[in-house]
Coordinates of C-alpha atoms and ligand atoms in Angstrom, one line a residue:
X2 CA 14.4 -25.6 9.0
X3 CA 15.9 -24.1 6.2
X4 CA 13.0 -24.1 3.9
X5 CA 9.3 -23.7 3.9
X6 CA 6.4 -25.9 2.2
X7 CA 5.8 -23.3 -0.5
X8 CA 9.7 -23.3 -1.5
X9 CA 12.4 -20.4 -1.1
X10 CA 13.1 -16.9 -3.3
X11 CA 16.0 -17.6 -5.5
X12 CA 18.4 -14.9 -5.0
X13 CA 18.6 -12.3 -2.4
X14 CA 18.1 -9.7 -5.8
X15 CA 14.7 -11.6 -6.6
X16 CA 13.6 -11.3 -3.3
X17 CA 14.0 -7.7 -3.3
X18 CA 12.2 -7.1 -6.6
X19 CA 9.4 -9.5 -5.8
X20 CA 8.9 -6.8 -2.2
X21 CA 9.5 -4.0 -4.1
X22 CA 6.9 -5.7 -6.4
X23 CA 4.4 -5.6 -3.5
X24 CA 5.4 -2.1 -2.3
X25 CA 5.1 -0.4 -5.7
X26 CA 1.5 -0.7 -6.9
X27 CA -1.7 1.6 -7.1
X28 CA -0.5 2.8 -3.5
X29 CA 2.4 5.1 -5.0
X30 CA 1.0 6.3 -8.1
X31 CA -2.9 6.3 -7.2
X32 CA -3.3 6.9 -3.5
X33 CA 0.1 8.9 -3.0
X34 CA -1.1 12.0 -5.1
X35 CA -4.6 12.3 -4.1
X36 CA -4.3 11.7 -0.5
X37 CA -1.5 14.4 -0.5
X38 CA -3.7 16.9 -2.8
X39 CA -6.5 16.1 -0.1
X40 CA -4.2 17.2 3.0
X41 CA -2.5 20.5 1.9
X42 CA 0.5 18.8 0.0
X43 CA 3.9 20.2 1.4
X44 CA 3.5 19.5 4.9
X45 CA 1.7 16.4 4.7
X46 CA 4.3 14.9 2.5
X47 CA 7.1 16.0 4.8
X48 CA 5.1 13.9 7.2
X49 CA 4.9 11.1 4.9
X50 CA 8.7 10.9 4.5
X51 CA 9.3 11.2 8.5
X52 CA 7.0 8.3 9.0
X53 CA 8.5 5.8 6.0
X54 CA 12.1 6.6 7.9
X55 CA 11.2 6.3 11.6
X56 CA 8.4 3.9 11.6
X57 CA 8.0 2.3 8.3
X58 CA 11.9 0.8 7.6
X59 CA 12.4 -0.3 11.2
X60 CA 8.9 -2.3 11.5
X61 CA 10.0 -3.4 7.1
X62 CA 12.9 -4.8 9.1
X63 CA 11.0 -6.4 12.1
X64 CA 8.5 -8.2 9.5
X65 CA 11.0 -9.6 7.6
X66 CA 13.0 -10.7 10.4
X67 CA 10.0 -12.3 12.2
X68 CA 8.8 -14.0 8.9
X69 CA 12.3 -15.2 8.0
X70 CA 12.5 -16.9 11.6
X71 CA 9.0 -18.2 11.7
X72 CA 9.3 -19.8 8.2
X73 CA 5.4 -20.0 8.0
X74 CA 2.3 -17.8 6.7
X75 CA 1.8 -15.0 9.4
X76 CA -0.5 -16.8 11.8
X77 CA 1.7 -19.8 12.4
X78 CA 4.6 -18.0 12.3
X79 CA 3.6 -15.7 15.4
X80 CA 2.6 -18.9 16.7
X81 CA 6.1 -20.8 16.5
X82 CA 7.9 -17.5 17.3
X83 CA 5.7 -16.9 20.4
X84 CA 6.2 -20.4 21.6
X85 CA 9.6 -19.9 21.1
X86 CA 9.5 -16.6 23.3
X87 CA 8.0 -18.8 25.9
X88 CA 5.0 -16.4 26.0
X89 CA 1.4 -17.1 25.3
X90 CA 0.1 -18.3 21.7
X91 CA -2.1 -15.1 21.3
X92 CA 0.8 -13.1 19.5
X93 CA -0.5 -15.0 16.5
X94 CA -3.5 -12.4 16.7
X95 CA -1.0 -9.9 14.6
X96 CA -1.3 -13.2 11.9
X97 CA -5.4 -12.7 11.7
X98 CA -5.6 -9.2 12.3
X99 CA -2.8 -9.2 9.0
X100 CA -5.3 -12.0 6.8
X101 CA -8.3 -9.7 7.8
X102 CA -7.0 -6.3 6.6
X103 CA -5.4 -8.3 3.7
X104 CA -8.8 -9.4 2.3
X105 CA -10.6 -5.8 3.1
X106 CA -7.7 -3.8 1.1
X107 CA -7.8 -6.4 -1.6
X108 CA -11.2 -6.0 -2.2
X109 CA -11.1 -2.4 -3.0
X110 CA -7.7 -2.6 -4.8
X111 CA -9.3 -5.3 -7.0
X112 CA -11.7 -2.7 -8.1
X113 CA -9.2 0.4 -8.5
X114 CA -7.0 -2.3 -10.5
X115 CA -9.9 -2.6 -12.5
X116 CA -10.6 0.9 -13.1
X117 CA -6.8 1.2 -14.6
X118 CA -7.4 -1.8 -16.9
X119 CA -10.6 0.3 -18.1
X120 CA -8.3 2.3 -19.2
X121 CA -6.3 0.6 -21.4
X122 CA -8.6 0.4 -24.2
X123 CA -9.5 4.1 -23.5
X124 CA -6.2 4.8 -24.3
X125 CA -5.6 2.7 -26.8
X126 CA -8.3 4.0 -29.1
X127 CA -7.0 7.3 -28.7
X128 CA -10.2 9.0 -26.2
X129 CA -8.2 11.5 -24.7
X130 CA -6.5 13.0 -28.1
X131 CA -7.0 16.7 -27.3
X132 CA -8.7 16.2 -24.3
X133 CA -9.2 19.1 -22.1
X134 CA -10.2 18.5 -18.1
X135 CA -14.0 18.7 -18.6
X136 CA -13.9 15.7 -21.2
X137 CA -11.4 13.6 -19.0
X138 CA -13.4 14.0 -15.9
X139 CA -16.8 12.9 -18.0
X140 CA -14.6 10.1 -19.3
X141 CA -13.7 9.0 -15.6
X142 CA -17.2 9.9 -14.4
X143 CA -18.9 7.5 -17.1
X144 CA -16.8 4.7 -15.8
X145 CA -17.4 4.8 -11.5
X146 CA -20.8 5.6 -12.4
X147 CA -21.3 2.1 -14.3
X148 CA -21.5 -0.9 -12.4
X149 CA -21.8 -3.2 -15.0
X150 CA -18.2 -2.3 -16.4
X151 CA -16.5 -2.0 -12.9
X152 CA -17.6 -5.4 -12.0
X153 CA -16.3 -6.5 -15.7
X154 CA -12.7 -5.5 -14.9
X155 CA -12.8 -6.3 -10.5
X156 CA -13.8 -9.9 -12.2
X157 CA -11.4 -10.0 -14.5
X158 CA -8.4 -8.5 -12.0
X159 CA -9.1 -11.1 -9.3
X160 CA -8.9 -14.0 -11.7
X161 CA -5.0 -12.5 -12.7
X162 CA -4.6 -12.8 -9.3
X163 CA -6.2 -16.0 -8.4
X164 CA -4.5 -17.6 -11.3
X165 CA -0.9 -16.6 -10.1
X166 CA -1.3 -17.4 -6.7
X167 CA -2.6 -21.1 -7.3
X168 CA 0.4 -21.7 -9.2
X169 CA 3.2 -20.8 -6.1
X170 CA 5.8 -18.8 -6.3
X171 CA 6.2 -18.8 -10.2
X172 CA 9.3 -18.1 -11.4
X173 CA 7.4 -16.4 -14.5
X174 CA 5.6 -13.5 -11.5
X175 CA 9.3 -13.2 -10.6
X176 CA 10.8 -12.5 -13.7
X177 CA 8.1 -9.8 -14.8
X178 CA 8.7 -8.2 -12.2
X179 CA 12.2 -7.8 -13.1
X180 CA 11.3 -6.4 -16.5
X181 CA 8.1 -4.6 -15.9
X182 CA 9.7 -2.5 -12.6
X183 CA 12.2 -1.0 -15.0
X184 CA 9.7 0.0 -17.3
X185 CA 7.3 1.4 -14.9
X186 CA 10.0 3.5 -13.5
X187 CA 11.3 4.8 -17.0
X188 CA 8.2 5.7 -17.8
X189 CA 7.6 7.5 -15.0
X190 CA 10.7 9.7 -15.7
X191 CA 9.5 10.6 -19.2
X192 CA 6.3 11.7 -17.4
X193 CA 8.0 14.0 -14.9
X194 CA 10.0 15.5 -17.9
X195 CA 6.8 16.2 -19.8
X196 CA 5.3 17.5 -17.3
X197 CA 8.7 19.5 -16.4
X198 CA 9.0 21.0 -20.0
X199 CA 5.2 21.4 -21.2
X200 CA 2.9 22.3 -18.5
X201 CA 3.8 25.3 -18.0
X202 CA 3.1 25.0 -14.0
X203 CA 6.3 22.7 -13.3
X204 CA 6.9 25.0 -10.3
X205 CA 3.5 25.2 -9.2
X206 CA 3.7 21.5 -8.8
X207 CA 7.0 21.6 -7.0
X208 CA 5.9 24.1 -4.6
X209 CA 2.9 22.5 -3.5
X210 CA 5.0 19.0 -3.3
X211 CA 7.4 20.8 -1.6
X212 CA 6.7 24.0 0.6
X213 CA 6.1 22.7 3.8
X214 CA 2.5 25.0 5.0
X215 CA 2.1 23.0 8.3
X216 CA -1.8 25.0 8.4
X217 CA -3.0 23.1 5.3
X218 CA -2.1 20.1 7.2
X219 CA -3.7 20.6 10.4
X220 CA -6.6 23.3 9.3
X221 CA -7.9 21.3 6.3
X222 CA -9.8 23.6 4.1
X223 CA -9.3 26.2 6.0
X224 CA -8.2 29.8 4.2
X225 CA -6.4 32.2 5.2
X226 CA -8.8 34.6 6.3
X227 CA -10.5 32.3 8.4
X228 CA -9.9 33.0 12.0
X229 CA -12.0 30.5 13.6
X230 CA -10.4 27.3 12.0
X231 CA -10.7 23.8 13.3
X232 CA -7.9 21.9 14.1
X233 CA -7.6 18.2 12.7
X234 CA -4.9 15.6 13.1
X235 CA -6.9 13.1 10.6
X236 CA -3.8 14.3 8.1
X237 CA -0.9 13.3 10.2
X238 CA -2.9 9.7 10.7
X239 CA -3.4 9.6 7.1
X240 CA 0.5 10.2 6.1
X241 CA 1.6 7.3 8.0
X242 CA -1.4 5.5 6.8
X243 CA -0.1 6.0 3.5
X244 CA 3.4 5.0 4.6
X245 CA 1.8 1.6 5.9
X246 CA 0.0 0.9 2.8
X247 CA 2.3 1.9 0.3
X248 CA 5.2 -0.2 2.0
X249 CA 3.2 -2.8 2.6
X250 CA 3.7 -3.3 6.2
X251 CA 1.3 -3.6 9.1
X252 CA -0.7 -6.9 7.6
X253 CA 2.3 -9.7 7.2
X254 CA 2.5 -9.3 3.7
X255 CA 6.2 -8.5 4.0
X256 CA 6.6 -11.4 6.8
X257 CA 5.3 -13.6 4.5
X258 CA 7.7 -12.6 1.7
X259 CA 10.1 -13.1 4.5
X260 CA 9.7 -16.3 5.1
X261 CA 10.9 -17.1 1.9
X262 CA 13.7 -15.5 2.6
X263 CA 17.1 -17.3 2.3
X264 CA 19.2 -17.3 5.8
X265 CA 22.6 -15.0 5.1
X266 CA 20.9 -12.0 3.3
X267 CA 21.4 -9.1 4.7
X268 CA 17.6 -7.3 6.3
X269 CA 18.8 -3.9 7.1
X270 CA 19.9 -3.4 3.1
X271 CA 17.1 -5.2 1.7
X272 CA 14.3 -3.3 3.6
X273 CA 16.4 0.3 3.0
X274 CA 16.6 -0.7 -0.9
X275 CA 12.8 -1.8 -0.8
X276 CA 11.8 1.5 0.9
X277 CA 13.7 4.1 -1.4
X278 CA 12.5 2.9 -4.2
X279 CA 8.8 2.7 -2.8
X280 CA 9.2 6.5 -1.8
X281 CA 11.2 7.3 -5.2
X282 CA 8.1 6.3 -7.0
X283 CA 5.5 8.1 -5.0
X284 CA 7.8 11.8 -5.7
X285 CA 8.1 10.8 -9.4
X286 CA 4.0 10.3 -9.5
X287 CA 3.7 13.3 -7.4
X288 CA 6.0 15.3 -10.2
X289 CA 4.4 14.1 -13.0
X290 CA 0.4 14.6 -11.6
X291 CA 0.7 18.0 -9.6
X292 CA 1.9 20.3 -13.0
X293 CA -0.7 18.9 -14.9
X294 CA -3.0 19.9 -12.3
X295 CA -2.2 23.4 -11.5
X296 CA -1.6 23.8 -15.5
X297 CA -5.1 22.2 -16.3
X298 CA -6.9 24.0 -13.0
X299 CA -7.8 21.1 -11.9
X300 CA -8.3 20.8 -8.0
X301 CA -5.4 18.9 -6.2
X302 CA -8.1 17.6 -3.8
X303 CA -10.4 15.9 -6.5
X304 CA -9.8 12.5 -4.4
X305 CA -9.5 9.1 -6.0
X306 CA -10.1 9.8 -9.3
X307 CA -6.9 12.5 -9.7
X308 CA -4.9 10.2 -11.5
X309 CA -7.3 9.0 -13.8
X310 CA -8.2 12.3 -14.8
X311 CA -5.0 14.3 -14.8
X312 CA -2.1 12.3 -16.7
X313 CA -5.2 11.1 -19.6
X314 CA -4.6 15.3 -20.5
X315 CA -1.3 14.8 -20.5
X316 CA -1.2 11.9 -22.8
X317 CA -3.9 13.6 -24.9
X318 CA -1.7 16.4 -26.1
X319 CA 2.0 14.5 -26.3
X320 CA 3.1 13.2 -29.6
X321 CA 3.0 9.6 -29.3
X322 CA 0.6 9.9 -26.4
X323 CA -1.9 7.2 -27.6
X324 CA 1.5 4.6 -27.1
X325 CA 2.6 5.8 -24.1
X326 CA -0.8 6.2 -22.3
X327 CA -1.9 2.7 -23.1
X328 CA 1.7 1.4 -21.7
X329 CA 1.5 3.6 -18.7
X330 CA -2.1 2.3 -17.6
X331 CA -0.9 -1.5 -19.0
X332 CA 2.3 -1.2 -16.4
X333 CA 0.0 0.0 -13.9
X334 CA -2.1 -3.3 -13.7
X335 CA 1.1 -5.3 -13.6
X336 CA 2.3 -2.9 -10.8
X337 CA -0.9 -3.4 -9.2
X338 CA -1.0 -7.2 -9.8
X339 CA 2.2 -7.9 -8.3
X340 CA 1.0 -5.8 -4.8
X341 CA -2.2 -8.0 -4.8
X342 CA -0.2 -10.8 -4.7
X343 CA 1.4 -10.6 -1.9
X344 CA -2.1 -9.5 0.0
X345 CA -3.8 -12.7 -1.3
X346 CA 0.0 -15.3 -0.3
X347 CA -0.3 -15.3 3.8
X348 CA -4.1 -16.2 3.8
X349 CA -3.3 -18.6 0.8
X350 CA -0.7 -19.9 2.6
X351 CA -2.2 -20.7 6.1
X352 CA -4.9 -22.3 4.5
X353 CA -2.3 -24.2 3.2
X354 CA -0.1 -25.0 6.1
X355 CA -3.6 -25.7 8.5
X356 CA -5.9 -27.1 6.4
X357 CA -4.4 -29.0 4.4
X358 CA -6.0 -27.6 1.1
X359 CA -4.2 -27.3 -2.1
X360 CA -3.0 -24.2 -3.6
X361 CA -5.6 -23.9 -6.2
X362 CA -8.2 -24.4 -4.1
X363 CA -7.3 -22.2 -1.4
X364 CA -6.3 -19.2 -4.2
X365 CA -10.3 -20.0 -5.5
X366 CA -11.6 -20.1 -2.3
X367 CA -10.5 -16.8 -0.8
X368 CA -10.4 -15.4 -4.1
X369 CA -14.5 -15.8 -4.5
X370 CA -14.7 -14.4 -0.9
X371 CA -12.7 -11.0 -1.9
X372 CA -13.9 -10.5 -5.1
X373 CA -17.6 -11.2 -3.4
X374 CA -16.9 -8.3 -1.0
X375 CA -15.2 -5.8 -3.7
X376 CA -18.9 -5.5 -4.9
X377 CA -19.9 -3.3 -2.0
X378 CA -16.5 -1.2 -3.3
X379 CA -18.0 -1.2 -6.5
X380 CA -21.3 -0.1 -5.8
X381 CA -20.0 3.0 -3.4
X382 CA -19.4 4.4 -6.6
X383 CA -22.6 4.0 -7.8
X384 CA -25.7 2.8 -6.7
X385 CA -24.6 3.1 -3.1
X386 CA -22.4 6.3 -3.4
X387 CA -25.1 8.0 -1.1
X388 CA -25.0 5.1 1.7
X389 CA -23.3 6.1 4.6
X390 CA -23.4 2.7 6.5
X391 CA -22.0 4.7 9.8
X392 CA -23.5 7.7 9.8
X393 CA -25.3 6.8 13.1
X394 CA -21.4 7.7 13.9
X395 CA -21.8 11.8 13.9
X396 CA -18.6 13.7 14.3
X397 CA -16.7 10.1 13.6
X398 CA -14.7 10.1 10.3
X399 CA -16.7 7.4 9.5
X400 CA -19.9 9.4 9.3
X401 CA -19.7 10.0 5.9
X402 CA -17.7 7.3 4.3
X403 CA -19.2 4.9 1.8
X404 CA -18.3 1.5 2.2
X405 CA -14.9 1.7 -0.2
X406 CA -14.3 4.7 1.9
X407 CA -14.4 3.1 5.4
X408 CA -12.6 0.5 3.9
X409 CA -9.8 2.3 3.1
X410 CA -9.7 4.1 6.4
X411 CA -10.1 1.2 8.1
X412 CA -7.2 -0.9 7.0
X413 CA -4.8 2.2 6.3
X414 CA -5.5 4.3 8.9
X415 CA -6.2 1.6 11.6
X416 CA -5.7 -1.8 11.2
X417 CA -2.5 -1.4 9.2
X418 CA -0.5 0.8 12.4
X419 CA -1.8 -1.4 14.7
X420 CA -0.9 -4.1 13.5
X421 CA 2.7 -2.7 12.5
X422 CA 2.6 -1.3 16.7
X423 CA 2.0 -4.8 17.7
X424 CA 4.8 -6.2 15.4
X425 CA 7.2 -3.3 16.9
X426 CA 6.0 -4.7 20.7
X427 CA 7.2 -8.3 19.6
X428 CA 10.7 -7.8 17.9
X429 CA 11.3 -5.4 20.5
X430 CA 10.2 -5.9 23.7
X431 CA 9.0 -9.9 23.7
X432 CA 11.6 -11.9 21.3
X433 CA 14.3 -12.9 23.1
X434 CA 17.8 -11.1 22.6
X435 CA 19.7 -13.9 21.5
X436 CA 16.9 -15.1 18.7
X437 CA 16.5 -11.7 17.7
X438 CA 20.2 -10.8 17.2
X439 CA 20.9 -14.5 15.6
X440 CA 18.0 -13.6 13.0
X441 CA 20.0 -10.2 12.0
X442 CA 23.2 -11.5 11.9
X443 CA 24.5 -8.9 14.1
X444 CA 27.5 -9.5 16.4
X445 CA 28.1 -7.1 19.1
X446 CA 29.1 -3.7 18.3
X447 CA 27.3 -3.3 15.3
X448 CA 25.9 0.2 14.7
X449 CA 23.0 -0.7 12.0
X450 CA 21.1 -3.3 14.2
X451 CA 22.1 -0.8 17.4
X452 CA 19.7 1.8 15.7
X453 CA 17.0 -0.2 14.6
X454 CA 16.9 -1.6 18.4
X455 CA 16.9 2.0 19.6
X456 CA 13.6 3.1 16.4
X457 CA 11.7 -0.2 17.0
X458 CA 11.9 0.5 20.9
X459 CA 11.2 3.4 21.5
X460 CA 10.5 5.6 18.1
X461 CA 8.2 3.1 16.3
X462 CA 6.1 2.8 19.1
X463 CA 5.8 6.5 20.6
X464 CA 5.1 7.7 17.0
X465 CA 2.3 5.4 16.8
X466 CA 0.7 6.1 20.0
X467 CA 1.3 9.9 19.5
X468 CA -0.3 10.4 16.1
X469 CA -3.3 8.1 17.2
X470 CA -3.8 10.3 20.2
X471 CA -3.7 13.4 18.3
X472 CA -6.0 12.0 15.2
X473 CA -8.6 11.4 18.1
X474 CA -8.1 15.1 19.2
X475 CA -5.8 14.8 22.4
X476 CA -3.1 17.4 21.7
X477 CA -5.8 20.1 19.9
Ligands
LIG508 N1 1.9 -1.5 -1.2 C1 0.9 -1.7 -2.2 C2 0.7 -0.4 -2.9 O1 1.3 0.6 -2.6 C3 -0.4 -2.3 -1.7 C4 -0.1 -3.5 -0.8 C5 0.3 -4.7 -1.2 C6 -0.3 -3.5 0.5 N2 0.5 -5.5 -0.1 C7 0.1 -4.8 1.0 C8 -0.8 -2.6 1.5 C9 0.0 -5.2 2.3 C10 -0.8 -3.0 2.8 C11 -0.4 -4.2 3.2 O2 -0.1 -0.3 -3.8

């Protein structure tokens, strides 16, 4: 089979923009910066970098090279490629456990999304001009703490993405991702050098991006003068989490994208390409957030909001801030619509392939079943910010998570590296040799496939199962 139902990526270049479009999204630019303020910065990002190279290429590679073999949406592919294997169907559990995190992580990205597109008319009509931190944070605050206009812009996000995904793969998604990447990338760049050249705390930013203080990572909050200091490997799990979510691997997203994969393009490059400039991204919003911070005395830790309250002050004080803010937080919805995309395709897809629906109806379907659930996202901002719905869980991380909270740990944290551990397991260990090394196009003595065999073996897996047993207190 040399196509699939849904049709085939054009060139191998739009296939690597249309990945890259699912890689690069709120993950780099939102999550990146507050999740590494949360966990000490330095060491956690040093962490970050180790897992994208050891676990989150090689298992890029393994999802694209199952997808592009199975030709089918997730489930059905890990179907066909189990069959194939001669082993038992049940591989295509890595299929549902991929369409169930898709719709959880959809439905708070929906919302997020939403927040940014909030901020386009903010922007636009010049709110931040002058803005110190106290105004930007009652800015943000007023937002999350509104229901009514949070369920506005979730609404309004899931119908972009609802309407793309019941047309196929449109030709018009692909080629704004080929313009709007660029942009989103320049942009950044001008960021960073403002941020260089005005804050005043360029260094201070640097430094706590970069100095490597392993005791922020595993003592969270814990001082200096403390002696008595608990010890935590919730960081660690949260850096490859974040490695997970920003490349997008762990659910089939990228297995899907696979599948659409024409059959003499090279894997190893595409995924290596795909993950540099994931990680390239991530520094740049890192560069560009941090100094404003430090400058503004903000607290790196402020969680999810960092973003949204941080560069605002920096577009509030440059000349021609009012145009550049509004573009910044316009690129960020695209960049965020072309990662929902590819959450929204294998379930899409399968419905699709197995029961015979049509597109549109499928993208609806689903589509009114996410956007249903991103309400409980919404409300954890608001009218159920103080509902804990695990806190029966005591001295669990769940304890005290609201449901957007658990939501995100869930998927990230959990559902995402297991699945990606599973996926490792099955290129590895249960494929057969000759399928596996046809699908790479490797002959013999070929170095590159040689060292992914030699990661997804051994590396991929032992790095899981190491930093799970350590987040649940093993090693302490
Ligand atoms: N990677 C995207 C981001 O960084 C989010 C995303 C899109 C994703 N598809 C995914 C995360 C699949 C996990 C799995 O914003």
């Amino acid at each position: 089979m040399t196509n699939t139902p849904h049709g085939q990526w054009s060139s191998r270049w739009i296939f690597i923009l249309a990945a890259t479009g699912s890689a690069v999204g709120l993950g780099n630019i939102w999550k990146f910066p507050y999740t590494a303020g949360e966990n000490g910065g330095g060491a956690f990002i040093l962490m970050y970098l180790i897992c994208v190279a050891a676990i989150g290429i090689p298992v890029m590679m393994a999802e694209i090279m199952l997808g592009r073999r199975g030709r089918q949406s997730p489930i059905n592919a890990m179907h066909t490629l189990a069959l194939e294997a001669q082993r038992h169907p049940i591989w295509k559990i890595i299929g549902w456990s991929g369409v169930v995190a898709g719709c959880l992580i959809l439905s708070f990205y929906s919302v997020i999304a939403g927040w940014a597109i909030a901020y386009i008319p903010k922007m636009a009509l010049g709110t931040f001009s002058g803005a110190g931190a106290e105004q930007a944070n009652a800015v943000f605050n007023g937002l999350i703490g509104d229901p009514w206009i949070l369920l506005v812009w979730h609404s309004l996000f899931m119908m972009m993405v609802i309407t793309v995904i019941a047309k196929g793969l449109e030709k018009g998604l692909e080629r704004a991702v080929s313009i709007l990447m660029p942009t989103l990338f320049i942009l950044l760049i001008a960021l960073v050098l403002y941020a260089a050249f005005s804050s005043g705390a360029f260094m201070q930013g640097v430094q706590f991006m970069f100095a490597t203080d392993f005791h922020a990572l595993f003592y969270p909050g814990c001082t200096p003068e403390q002696t008595a200091c608990e010890f935590s490997g919730q960081g660690v799990l949260s850096a490859m989490g974040l490695a997970f979510f920003s490349l997008s691997i762990g659910m089939g997203a990228i297995m899907m994208y696979g599948a659409y994969l024409p059959k003499n393009i090279s894997i190893t490059s595409s995924a290596i390409t795909i993950a540099v400039a994931d990680t390239l991204v991530a520094l740049l919003a890192g560069l560009a957030i941090f100094p404003i911070v430090f400058a503004n005395h903000l607290d790196p830790a402020a969680g999810p909001g960092l973003v949204f309250i941080t560069l605002p002050i920096a577009f509030g004080h440059m000349g021609g801030g009012t145009v550049f803010g509004t573009l910044f937080f316009l690129l960020l919805v695209f960049a965020a619509w072309t990662s929902a995309f590819s959450l929204l395709e294998p379930v899409v897809a399968w419905l699709v392939e197995s029961w015979r629906m049509t597109r549109t109806k499928a993208a609806i379907g689903c589509g009114i079943f996410i956007w249903l659930l991103g309400l409980l996202s919404v409300f954890s901002f608001n009218i159920l910010s103080d509902f804990k719905p695990l806190s029966f869980l005591s001295s669990t991380p769940f304890a005290d998570q609201t449901f957007f909270d658990l939501f995100d740990y869930l998927t990230s944290n959990i559902m995402l590296p297991i699945g990606g551990l599973l996926i490792a397991i099955f290129a590895a260990w249960v494929m057969q040799h000759a399928a596996r090394r046809e699908e790479m196009g490797a002959e013999p003595p070929d170095m590159s496939y040689n060292t992914w065999l030699f990661l997804i073996r051994y590396i991929t897996p032992i790095g899981v199962a190491l930093i799970f047993l350590n987040a649940i207190g093993l090693f302490s």
